[in-house]
XYZ file of C-alpha atoms in Angstrom:
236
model
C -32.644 -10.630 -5.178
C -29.978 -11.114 -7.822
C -30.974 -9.924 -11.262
C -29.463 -11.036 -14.366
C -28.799 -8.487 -17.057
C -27.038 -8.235 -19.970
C -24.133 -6.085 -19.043
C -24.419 -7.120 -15.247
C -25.677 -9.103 -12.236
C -27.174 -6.966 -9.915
C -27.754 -7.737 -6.149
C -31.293 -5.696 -5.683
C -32.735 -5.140 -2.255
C -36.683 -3.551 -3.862
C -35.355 -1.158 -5.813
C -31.855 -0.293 -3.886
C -28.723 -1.707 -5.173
C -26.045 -3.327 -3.589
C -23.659 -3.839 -5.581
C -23.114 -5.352 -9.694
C -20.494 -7.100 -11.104
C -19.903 -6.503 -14.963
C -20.309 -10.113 -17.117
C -17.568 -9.226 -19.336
C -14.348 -10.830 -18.387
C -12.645 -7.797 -19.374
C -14.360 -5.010 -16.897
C -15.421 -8.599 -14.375
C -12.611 -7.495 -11.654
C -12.861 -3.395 -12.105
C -14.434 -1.358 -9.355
C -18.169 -0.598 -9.998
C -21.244 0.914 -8.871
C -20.607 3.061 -5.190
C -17.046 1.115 -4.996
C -15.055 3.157 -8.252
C -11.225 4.485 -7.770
C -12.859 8.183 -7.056
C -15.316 7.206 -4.423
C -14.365 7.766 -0.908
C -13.371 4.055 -0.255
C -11.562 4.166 -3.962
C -9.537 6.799 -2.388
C -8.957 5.370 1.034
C -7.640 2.456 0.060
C -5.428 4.121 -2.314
C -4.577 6.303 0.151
C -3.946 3.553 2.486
C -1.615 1.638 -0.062
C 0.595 4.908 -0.280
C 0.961 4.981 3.004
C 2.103 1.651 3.683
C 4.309 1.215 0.346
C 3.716 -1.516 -1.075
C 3.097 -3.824 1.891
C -0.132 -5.383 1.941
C -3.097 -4.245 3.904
C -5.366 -4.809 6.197
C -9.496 -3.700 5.398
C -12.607 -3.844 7.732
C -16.236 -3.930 6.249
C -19.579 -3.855 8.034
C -21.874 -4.904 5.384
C -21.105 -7.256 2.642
C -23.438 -7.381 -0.419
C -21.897 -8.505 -3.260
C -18.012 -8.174 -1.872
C -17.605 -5.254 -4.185
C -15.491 -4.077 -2.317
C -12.727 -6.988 -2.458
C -12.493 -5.964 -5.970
C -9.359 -3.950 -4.378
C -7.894 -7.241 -2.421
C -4.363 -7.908 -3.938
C -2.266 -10.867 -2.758
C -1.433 -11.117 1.083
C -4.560 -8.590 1.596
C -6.515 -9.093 4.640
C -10.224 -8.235 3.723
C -12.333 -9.298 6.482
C -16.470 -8.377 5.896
C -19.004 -8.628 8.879
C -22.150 -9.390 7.615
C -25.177 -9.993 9.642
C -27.270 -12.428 7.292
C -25.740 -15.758 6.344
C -27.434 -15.809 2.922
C -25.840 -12.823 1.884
C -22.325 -14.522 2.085
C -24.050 -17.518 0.622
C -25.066 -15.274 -2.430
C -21.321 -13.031 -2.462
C -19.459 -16.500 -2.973
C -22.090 -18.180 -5.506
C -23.306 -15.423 -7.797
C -19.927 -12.794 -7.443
C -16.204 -13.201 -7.404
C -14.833 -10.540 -5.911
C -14.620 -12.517 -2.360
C -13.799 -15.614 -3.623
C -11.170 -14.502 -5.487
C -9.684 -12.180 -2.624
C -6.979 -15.248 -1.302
C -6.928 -13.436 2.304
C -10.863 -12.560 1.995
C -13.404 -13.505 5.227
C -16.654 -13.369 6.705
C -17.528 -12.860 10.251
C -21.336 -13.483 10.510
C -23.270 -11.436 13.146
C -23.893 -7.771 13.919
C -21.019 -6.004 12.991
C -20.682 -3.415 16.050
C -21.106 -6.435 18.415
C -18.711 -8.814 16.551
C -15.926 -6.079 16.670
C -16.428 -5.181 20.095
C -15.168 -8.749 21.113
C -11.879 -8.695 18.708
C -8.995 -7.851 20.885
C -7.835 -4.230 19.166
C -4.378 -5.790 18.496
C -6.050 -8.947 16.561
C -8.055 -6.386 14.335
C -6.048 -3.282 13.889
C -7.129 -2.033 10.187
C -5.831 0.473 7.391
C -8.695 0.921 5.893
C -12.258 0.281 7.984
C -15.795 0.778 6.132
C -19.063 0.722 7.609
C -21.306 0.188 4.020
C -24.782 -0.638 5.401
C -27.044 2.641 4.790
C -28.229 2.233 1.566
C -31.801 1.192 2.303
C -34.882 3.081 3.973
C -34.232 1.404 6.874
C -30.936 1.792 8.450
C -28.996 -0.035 11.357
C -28.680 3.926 13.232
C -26.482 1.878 16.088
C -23.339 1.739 13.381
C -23.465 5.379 13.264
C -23.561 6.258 17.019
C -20.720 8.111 19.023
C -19.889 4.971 20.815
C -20.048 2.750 17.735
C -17.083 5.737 15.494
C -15.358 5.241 18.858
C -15.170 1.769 18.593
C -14.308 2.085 15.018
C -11.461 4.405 15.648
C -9.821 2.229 18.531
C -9.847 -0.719 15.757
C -7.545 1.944 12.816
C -3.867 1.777 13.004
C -2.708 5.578 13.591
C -2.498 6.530 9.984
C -5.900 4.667 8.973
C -9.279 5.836 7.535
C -12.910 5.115 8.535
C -14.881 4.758 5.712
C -18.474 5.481 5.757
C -20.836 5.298 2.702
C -23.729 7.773 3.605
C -25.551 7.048 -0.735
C -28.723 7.282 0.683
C -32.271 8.172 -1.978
C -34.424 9.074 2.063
C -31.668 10.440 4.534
C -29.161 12.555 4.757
C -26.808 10.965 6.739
C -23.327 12.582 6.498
C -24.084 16.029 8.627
C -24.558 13.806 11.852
C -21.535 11.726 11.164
C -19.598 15.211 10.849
C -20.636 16.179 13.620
C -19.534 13.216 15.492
C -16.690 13.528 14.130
C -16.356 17.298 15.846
C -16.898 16.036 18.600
C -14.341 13.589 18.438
C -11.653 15.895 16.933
C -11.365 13.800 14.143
C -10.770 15.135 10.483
C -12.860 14.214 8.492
C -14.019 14.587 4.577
C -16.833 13.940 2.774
C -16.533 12.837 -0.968
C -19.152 12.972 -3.542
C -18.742 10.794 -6.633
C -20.686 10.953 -9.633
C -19.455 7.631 -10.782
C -17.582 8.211 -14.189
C -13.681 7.384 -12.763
C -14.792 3.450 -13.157
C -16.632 0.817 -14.952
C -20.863 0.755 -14.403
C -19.922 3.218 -11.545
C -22.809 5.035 -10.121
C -23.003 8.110 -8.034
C -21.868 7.753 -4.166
C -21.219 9.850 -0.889
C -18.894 8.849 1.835
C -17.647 10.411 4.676
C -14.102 9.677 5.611
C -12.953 10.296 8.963
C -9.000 9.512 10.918
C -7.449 10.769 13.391
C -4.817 12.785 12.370
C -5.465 15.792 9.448
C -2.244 14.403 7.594
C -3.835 11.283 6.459
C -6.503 13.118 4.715
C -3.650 15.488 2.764
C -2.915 12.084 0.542
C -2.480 12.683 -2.604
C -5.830 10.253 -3.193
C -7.379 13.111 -1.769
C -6.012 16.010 -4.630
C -9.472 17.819 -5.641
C -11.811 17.156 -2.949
C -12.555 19.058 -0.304
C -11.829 19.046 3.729
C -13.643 19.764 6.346
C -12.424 20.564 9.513
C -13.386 20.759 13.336
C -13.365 24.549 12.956
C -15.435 25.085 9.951
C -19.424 24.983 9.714
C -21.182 21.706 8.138
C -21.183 22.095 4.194
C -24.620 22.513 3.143
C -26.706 19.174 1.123
């Protein structure tokens, strides 16, 4: 459902969010809601931009609600979403403008674990790749599997993060995802937000993971804190 609001439009699944875009022209293309410069996909893609200096980059997203996200896209930017419902794209490109003003911008409809699988890894190789579909009471549990981080992993370029937003009101998501990530050997970090670094930001958890600890020393990372392979799960 969108809603229509003074300050806002909302994209409202019941009474979970998806995503807003501010109506002033002013704040229209800033990073809101779960997507602001010091959540964990803020700081990935900054992160990611560091590390490839200036060229552009390449972003993954299971899960497309409003195209929040694109808010990031600068020109020659590939941002590709997979998004399982047609009339969710159909709502992104009539209602919002972050997509349709991302020039290199795309969605691939159908489950987004299946889709990937059938990319050839050198097709889709990604800086930045976010799985952003957990926000309801009922989530897709096959994106969070071993199997499915594995296949996320294969589709990063060797310096590139895996993005997973874990804002959840029922679950707790993030201790199983570290823990997959142990088993893995993966680094990983999980970033709480409370929203003030951005526009109509709210407060948002994600758990980054990559594959080497280096990539997680970024200085888009100064002030939050790692976890490692070694150390126990932080506690809720």
């Amino acid at each position: 459902q969108v809603q229509f609001q003074d300050e806002a439009t909302l994209l409202m699944n019941g009474t979970t969010m998806h995503g807003l875009q501010p109506v002033s022209r002013e704040w229209s293309y800033v990073p809101t809601s779960y997507y602001t410069a010091g959540s964990g996909i803020g700081r990935a893609l900054r992160a990611a931009r560091d590390t490839t200096k200036g060229t552009p980059i390449s972003v993954g997203i299971i899960g497309l609600g409003t195209g929040s996200a694109a808010a990031y896209c600068e020109p020659k930017d590939i941002f590709t979403f997979y998004e399982i419902d047609s009339d969710i794209e159909h709502i992104a490109r009539s209602y919002f403008s972050y997509l349709p003003r991302c020039a290199g911008g795309s969605v691939k409809i159908g489950d987004g674990r299946l889709v990937l699988a059938t990319q050839p890894i050198a097709s889709s190789t990604y800086d930045v790749f976010a799985v952003d579909a957990f926000t309801d009471d009922a989530i897709p549990a096959h994106l969070i599997t071993e199997e499915a981080v594995a296949l996320y992993m294969q589709h990063l370029s060797d310096n590139g993060i895996l993005a997973i937003h874990t804002s959840n009101r029922f679950l707790v998501l993030y201790p199983m995802i570290l823990s997959i990530a142990r088993t893995q050997s993966l680094t990983a970090m999980v970033v709480f937000d409370d929203g003030t670094s951005g526009h109509l930001g709210v407060a948002s958890q994600w758990v980054l993971l990559a594959k080497h600890p280096k990539v997680l020393e970024a200085d888009a990372f100064i002030g939050v804190l790692r976890w490692s392979a070694p150390s126990p799960l932080p506690a809720p």
